[in-house]
mmCIF file of C-alpha atoms in Angstrom:
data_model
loop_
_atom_site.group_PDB
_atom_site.id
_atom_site.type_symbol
_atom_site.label_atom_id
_atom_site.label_comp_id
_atom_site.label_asym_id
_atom_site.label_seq_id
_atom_site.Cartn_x
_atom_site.Cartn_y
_atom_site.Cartn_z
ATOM 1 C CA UNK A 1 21.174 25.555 -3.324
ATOM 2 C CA UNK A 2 20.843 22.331 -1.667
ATOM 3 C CA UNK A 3 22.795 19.396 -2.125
ATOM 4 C CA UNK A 4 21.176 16.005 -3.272
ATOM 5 C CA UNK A 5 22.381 11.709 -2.768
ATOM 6 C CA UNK A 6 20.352 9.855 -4.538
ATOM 7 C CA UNK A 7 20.333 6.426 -2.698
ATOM 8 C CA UNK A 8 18.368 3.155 -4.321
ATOM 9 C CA UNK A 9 18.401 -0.520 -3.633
ATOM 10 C CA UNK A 10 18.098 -2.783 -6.628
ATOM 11 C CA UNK A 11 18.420 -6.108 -8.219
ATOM 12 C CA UNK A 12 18.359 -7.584 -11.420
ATOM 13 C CA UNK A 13 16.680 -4.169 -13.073
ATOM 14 C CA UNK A 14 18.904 -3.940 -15.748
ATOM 15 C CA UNK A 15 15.511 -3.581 -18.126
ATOM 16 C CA UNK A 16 14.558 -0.513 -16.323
ATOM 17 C CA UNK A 17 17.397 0.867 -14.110
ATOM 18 C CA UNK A 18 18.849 3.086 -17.264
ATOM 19 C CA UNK A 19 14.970 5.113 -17.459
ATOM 20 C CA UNK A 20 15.082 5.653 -13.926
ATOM 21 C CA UNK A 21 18.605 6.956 -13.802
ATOM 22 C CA UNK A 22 18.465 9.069 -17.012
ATOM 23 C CA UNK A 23 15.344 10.734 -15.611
ATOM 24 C CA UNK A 24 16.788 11.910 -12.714
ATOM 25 C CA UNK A 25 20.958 11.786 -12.854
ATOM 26 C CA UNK A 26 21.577 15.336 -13.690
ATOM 27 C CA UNK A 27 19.112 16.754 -10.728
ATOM 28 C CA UNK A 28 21.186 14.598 -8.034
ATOM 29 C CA UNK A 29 24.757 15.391 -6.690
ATOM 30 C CA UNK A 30 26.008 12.049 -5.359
ATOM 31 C CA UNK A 31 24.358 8.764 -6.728
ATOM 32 C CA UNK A 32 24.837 5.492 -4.751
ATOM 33 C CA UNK A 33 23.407 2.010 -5.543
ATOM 34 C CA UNK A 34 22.951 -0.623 -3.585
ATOM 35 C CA UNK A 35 23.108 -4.037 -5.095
ATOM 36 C CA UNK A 36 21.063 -6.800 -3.173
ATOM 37 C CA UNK A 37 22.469 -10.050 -4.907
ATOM 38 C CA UNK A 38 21.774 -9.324 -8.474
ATOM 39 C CA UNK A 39 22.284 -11.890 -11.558
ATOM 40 C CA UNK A 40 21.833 -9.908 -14.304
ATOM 41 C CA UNK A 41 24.184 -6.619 -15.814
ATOM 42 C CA UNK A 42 22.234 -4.230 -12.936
ATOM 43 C CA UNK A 43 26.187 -3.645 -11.173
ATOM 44 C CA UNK A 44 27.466 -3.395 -14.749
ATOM 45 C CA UNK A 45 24.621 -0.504 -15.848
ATOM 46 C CA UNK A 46 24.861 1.100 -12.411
ATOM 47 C CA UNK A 47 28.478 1.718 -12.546
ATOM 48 C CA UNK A 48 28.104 3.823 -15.972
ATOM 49 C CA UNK A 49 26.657 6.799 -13.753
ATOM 50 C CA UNK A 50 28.727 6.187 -10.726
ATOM 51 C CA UNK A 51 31.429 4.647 -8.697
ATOM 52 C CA UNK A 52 28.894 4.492 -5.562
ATOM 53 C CA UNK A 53 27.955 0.752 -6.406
ATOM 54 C CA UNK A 54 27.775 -1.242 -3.103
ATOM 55 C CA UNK A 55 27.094 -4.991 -2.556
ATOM 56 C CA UNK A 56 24.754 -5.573 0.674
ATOM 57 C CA UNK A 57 24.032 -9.288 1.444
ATOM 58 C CA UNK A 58 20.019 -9.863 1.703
ATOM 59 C CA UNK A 59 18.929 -10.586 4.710
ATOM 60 C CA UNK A 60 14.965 -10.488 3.862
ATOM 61 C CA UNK A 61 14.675 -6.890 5.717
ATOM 62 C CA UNK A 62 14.723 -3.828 2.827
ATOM 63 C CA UNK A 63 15.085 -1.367 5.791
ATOM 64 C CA UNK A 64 18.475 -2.742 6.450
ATOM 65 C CA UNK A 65 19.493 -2.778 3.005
ATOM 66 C CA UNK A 66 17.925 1.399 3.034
ATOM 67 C CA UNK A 67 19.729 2.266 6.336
ATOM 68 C CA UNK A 68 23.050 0.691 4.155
ATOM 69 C CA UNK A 69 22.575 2.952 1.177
ATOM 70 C CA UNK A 70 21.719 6.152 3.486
ATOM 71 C CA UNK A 71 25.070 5.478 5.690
ATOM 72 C CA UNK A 72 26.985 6.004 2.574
ATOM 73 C CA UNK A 73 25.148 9.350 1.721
ATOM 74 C CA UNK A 74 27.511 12.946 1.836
ATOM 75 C CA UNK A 75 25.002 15.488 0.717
ATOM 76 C CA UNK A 76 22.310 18.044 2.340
ATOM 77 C CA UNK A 77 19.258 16.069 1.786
ATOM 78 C CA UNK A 78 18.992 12.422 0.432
ATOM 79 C CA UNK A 79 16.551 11.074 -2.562
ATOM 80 C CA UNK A 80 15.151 7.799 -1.998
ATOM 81 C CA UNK A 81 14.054 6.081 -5.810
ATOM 82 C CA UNK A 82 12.868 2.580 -6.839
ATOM 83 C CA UNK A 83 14.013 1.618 -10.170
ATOM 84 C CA UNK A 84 10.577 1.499 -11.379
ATOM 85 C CA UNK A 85 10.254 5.391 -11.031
ATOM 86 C CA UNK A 86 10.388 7.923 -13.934
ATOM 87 C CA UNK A 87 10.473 12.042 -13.220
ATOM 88 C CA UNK A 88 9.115 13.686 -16.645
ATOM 89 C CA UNK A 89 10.396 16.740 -17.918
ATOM 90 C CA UNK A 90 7.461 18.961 -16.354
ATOM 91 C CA UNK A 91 8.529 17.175 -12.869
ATOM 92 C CA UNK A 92 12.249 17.296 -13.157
ATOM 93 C CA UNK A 93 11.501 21.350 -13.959
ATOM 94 C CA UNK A 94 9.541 21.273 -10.580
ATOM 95 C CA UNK A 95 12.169 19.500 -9.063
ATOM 96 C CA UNK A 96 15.153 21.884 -9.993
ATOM 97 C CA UNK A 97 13.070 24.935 -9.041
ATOM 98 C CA UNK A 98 12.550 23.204 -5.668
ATOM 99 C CA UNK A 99 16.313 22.272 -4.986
ATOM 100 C CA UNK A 100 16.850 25.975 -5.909
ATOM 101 C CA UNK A 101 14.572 27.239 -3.458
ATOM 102 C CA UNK A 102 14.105 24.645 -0.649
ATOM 103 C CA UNK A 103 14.428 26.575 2.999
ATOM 104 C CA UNK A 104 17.126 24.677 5.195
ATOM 105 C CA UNK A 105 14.475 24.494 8.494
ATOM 106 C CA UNK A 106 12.644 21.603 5.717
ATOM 107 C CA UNK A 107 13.470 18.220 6.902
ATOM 108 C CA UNK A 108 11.160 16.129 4.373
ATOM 109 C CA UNK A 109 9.552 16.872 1.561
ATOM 110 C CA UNK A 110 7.088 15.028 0.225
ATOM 111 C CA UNK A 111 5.686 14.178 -3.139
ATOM 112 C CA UNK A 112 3.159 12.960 -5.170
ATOM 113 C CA UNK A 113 3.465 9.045 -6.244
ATOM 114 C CA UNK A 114 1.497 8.219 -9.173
ATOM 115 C CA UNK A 115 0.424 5.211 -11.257
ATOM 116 C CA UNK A 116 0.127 3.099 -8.053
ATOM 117 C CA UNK A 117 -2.517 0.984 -9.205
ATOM 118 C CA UNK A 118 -0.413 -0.168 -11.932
ATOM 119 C CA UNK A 119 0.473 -3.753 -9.925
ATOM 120 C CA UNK A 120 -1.087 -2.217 -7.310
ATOM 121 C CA UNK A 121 -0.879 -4.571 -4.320
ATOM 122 C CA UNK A 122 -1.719 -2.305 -1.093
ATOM 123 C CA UNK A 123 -2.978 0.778 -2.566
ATOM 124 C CA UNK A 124 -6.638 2.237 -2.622
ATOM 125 C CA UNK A 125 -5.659 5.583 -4.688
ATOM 126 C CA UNK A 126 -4.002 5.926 -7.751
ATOM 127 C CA UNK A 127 -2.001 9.317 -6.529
ATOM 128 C CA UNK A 128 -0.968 10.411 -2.875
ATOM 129 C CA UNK A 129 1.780 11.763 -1.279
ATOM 130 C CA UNK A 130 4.912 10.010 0.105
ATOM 131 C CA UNK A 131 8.365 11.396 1.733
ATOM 132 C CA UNK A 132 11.108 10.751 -0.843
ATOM 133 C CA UNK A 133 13.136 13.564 0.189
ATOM 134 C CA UNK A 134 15.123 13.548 3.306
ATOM 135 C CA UNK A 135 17.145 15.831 4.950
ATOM 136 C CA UNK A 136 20.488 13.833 5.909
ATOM 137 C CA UNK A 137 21.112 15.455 8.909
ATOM 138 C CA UNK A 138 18.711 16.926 11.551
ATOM 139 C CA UNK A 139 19.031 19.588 13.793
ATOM 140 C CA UNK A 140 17.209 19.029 16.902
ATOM 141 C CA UNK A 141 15.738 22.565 18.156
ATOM 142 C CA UNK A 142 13.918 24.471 20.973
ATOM 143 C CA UNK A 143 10.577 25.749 21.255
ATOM 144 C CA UNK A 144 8.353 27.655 23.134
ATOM 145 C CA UNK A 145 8.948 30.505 24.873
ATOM 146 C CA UNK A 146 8.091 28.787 28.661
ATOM 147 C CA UNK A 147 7.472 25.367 29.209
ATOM 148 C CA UNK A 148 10.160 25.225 26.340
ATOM 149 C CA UNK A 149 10.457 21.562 24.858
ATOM 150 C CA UNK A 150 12.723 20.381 21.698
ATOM 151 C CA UNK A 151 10.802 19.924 18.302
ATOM 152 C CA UNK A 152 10.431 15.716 17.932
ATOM 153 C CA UNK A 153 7.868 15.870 14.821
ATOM 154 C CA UNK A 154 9.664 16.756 11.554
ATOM 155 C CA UNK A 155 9.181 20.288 9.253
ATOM 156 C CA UNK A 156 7.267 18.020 6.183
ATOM 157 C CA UNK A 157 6.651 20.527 3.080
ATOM 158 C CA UNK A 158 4.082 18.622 0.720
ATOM 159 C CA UNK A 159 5.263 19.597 -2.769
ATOM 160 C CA UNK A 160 3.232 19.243 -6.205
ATOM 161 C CA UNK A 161 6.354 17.404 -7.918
ATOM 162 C CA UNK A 162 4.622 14.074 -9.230
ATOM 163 C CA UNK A 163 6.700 10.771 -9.509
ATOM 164 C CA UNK A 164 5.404 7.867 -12.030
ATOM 165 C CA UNK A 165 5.294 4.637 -10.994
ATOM 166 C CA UNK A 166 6.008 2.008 -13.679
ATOM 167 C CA UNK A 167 6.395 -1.448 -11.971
ATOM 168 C CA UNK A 168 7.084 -3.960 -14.756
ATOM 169 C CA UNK A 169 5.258 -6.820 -12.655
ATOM 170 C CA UNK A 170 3.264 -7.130 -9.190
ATOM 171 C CA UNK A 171 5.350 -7.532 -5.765
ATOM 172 C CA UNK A 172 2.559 -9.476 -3.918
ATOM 173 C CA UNK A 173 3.583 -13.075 -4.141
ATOM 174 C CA UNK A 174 6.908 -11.775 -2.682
ATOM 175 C CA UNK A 175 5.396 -9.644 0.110
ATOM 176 C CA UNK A 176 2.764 -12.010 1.501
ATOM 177 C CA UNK A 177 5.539 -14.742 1.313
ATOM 178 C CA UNK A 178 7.752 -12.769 3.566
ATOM 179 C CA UNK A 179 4.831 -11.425 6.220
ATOM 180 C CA UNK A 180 3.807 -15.365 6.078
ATOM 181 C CA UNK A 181 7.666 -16.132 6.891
ATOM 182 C CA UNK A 182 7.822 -12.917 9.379
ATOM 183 C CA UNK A 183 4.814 -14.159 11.553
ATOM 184 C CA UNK A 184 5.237 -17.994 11.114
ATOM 185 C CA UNK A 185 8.661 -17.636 12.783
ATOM 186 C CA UNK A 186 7.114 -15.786 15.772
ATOM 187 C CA UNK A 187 8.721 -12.263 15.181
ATOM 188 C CA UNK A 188 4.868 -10.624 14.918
ATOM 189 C CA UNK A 189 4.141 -7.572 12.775
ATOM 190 C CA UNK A 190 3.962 -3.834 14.356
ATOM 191 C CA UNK A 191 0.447 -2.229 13.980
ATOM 192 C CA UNK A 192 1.702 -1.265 10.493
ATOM 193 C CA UNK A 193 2.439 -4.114 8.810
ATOM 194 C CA UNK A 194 -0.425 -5.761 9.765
ATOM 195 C CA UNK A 195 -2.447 -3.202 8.577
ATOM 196 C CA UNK A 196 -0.548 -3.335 5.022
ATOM 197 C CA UNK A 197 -0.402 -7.220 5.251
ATOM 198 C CA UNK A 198 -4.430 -6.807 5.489
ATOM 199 C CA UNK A 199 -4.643 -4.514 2.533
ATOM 200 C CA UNK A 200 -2.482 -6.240 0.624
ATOM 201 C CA UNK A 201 -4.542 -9.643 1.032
ATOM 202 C CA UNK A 202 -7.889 -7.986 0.104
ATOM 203 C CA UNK A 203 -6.049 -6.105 -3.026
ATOM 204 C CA UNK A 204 -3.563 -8.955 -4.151
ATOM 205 C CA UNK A 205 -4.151 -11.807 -2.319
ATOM 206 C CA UNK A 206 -5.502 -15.368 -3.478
ATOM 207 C CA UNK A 207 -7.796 -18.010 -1.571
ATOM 208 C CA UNK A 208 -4.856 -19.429 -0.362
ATOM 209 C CA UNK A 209 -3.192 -16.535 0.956
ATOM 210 C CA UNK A 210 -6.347 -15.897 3.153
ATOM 211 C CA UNK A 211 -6.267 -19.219 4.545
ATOM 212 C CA UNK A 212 -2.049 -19.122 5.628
ATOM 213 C CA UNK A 213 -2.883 -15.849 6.717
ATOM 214 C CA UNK A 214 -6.351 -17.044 9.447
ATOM 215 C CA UNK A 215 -4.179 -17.768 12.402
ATOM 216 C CA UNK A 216 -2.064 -14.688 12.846
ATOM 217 C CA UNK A 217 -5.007 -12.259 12.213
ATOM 218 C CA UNK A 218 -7.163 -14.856 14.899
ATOM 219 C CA UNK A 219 -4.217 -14.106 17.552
ATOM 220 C CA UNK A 220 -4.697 -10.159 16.485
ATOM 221 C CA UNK A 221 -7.865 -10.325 16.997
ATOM 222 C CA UNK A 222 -8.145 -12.112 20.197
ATOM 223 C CA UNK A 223 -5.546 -9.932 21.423
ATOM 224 C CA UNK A 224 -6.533 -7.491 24.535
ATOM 225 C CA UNK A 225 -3.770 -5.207 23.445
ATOM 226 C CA UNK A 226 -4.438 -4.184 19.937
ATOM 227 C CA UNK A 227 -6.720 -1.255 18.787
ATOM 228 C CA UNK A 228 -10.388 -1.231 17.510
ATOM 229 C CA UNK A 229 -9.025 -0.367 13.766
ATOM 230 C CA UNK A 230 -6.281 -3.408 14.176
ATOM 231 C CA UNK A 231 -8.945 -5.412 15.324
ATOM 232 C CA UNK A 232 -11.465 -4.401 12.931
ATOM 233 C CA UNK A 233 -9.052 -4.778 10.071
ATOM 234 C CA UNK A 234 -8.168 -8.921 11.935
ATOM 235 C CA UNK A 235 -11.861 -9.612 11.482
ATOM 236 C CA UNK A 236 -11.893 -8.847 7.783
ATOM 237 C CA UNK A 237 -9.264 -11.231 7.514
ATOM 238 C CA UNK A 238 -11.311 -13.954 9.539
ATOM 239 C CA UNK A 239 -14.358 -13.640 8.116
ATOM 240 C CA UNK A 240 -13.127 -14.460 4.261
ATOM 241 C CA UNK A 241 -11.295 -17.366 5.332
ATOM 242 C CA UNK A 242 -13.655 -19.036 7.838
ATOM 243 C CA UNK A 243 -16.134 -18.141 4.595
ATOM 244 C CA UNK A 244 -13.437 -19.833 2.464
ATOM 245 C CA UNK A 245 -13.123 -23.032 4.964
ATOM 246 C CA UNK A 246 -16.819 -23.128 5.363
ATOM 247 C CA UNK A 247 -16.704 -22.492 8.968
ATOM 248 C CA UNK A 248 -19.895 -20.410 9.490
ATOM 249 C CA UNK A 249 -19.636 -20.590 13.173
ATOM 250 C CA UNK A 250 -16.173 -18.931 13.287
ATOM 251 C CA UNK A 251 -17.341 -16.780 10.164
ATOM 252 C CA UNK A 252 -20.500 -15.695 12.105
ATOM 253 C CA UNK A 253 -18.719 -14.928 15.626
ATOM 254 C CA UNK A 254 -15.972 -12.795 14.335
ATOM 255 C CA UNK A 255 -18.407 -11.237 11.798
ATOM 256 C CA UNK A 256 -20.540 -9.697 15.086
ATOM 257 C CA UNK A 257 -17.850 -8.768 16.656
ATOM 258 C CA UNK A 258 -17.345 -5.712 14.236
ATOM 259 C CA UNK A 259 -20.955 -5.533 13.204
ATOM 260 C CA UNK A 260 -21.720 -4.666 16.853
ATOM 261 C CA UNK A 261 -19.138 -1.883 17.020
ATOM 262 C CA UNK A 262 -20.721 -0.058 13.079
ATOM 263 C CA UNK A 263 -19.454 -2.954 10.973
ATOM 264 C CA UNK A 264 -17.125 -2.453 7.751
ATOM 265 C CA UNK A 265 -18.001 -3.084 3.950
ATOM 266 C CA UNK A 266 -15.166 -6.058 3.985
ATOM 267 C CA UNK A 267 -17.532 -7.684 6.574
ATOM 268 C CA UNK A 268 -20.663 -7.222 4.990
ATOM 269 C CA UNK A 269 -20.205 -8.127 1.817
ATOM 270 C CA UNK A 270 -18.846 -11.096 3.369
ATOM 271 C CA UNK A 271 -21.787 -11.837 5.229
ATOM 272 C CA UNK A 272 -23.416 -11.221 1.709
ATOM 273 C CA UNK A 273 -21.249 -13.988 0.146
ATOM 274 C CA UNK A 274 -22.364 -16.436 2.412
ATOM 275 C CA UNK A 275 -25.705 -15.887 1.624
ATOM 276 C CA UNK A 276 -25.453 -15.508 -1.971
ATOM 277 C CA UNK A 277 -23.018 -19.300 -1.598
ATOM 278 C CA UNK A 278 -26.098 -20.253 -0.114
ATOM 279 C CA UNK A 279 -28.567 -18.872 -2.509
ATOM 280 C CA UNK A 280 -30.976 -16.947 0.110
ATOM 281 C CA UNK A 281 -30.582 -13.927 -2.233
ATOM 282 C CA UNK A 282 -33.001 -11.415 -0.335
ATOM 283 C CA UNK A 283 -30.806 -11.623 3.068
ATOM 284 C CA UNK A 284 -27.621 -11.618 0.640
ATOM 285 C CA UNK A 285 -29.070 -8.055 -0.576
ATOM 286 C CA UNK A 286 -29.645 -6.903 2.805
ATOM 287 C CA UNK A 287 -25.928 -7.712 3.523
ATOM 288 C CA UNK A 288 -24.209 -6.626 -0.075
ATOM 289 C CA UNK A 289 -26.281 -2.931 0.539
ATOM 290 C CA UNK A 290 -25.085 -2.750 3.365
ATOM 291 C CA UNK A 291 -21.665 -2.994 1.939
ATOM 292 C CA UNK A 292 -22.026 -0.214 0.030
ATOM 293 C CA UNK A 293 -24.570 2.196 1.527
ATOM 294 C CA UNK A 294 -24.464 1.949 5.481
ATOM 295 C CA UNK A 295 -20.617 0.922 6.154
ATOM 296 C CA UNK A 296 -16.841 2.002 4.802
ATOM 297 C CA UNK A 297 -14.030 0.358 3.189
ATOM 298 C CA UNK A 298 -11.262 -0.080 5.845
ATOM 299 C CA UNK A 299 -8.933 -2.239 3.382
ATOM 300 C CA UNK A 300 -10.039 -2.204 -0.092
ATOM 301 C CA UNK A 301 -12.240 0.684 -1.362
ATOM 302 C CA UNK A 302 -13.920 -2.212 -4.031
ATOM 303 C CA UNK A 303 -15.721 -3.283 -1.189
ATOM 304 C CA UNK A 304 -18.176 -0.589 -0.536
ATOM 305 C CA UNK A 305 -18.071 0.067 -4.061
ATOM 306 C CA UNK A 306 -18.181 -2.065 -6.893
ATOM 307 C CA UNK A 307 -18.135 -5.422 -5.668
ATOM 308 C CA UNK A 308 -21.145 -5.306 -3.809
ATOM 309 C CA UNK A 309 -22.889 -3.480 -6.715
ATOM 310 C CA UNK A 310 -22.045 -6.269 -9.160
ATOM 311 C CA UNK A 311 -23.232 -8.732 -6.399
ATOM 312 C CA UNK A 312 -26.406 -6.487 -6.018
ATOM 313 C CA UNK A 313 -26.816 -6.603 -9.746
ATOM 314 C CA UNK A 314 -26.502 -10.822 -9.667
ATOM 315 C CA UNK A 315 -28.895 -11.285 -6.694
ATOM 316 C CA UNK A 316 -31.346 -9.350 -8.721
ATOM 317 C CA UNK A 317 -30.854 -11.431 -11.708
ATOM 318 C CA UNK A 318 -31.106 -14.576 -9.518
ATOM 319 C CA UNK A 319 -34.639 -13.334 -8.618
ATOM 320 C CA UNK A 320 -35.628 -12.646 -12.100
ATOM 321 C CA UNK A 321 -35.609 -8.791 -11.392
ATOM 322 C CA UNK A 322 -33.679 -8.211 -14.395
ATOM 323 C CA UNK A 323 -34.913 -3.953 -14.325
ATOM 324 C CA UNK A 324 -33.179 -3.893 -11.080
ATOM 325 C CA UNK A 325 -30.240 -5.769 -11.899
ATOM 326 C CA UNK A 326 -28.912 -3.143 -14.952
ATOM 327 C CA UNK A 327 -29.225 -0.263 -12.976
ATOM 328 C CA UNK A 328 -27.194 -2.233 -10.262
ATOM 329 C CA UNK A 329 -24.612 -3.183 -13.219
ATOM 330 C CA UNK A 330 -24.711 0.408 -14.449
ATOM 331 C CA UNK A 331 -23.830 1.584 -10.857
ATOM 332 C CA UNK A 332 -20.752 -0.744 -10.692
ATOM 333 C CA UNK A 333 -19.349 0.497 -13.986
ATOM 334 C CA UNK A 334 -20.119 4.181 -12.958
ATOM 335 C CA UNK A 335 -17.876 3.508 -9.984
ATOM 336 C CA UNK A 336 -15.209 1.509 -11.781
ATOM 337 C CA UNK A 337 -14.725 4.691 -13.818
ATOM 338 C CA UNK A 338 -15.058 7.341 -11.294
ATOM 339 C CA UNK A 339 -12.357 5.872 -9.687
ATOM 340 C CA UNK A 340 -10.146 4.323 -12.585
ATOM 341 C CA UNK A 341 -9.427 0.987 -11.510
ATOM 342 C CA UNK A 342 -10.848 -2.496 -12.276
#
């Protein structure tokens, strides 16, 4: 049987920390916590399941603070939890059976993370997978038998162990306030981030955020360097705050940039916006069914879903087509429920 350290970073959980750890103490052989500057009795509740409780001075980077907790991990494999995580009794069965049984040659094992809409603030789907188990050390091997080269991609095993996700608040004031300090300071963003900065703007954001976000996504987008999808997923960006600002022109020449390469639903509906702002409702049509029947969702699924629908539905009723506009309405809530968020 494998050996298990769990390994979190927290502060000031002391409301929630105790769930987490009761769900999941008696599955893990080493438990170490790592404190980020807490004020409240998270140290003091921490140290009732273990000695493991380590102070790590914030430094606005929460890989840091990980790569701190995982240095101080002994066992086979390491658990990484948030302190917003529960493992029910039907999961914590699935997880014993799988420490029992996991083959040594697995280096991380995924599972399923559930409840993320809950607060969601980058997420499109209320269940996926994500690595949370990780094997401590790896053993770098040969294959092939000519032309033999070592093994670089890891042995992932995608398990059906399902973690809940029970945030007590949302994170995305705090996250767009540190990609806004992150790119304001010149350090940039990999490919990544920018792509979850994006998504997290068009699931979380506010006006404002849009606007302190227009020059950094302008620079992505200008770039010669960067992808279609990172430049795609700049545009989106650009086109809601040049709509915002009420600078068509800018709005307009971003907005054919990706309409000339099969444009996205974030940029249509947009473009449908404008329109709608402007109260020429038949071109705003054009644009919001475009939205949702000839384009995807790069960023937010809403927007070749629902939100166009309900804009559909308002056009309509603008034009006195009020037949048209319920089964518009009725399409919307269809697709609210099909996909269980609002």
């Amino acid at each position: 049987m494998i050996t298990i350290s769990l390994c979190m970073i927290v502060k000031n959980e002391e409301k929630i920390l105790r769930r987490c750890l009761d769900s999941i103490k008696d599955l893990m052989d080493e438990i170490i916590i790592v404190d980020t500057g807490s004020s409240d009795r998270t140290k003091e509740i921490a140290s009732g399941y273990t000695e493991q409780v380590y102070d790590f001075k914030w430094i606005d980077d929460f890989s840091a603070a990980r790569n701190f907790a995982f240095s101080k991990a002994s066992c086979d494999y390491i658990y990484s939890a948030d302190a917003d995580e529960v493992v029910n009794e039907e999961n914590r069965k699935k997880f014993k059976a799988l420490k029992a049984k996991l083959l040594p040659e697995i280096e991380i094992v995924q599972m399923y993370y559930g409840n993320q809409l809950s607060f969601g603030t980058i997420y499109n789907f209320d269940r996926e997978l994500r690595p949370k188990l990780f094997k401590r050390i790896r053993t770098f091997v040969w294959e092939e038998p000519i032309h033999e080269m070592v093994r670089l991609s890891p042995v992932i095993y995608d398990s059906d162990i399902e973690i809940t996700h029970l945030p007590e608040n949302s994170h995305a004031a705090r996250d767009l306030k540190a990609f806004r300090r992150q790119t304001e300071n010149g350090e940039g963003l990999s490919a990544r981030l920018a792509n979850i900065y994006a998504k997290e703007l068009f699931i979380s954001g506010e006006d404002t955020d849009f606007l302190q976000a227009e020059e950094f996504f302008t620079e992505v987008a200008d770039s010669e360097l960067v992808s279609m999808d990172q430049m795609k997923e700049a545009i989106c960006v650009i086109t809601k705050a040049a709509r915002l600002r009420r600078d068509y022109l800018k709005m307009y020449r971003y907005a054919m940039k990706d309409i000339a390469s099969e444009g996205v639903s974030e940029v249509c509906f947009e473009l449908g916006e404008y329109y709608y702002e402007s109260e020429i409702y038949d071109e705003a049509i054009m644009w919001f069914y475009n939205a949702f029947h000839e384009s995807q969702s790069i960023l937010n699924i809403h927007y070749s879903g629902d939100l166009p629908l309900y804009r559909l539905s308002d056009c309509y009723d603008k034009m006195g087509q009020e037949d048209m506009a319920q089964e518009y309405r009725k399409q919307a809530q269809d697709f609210i429920e099909s996909t269980g968020r609002e």
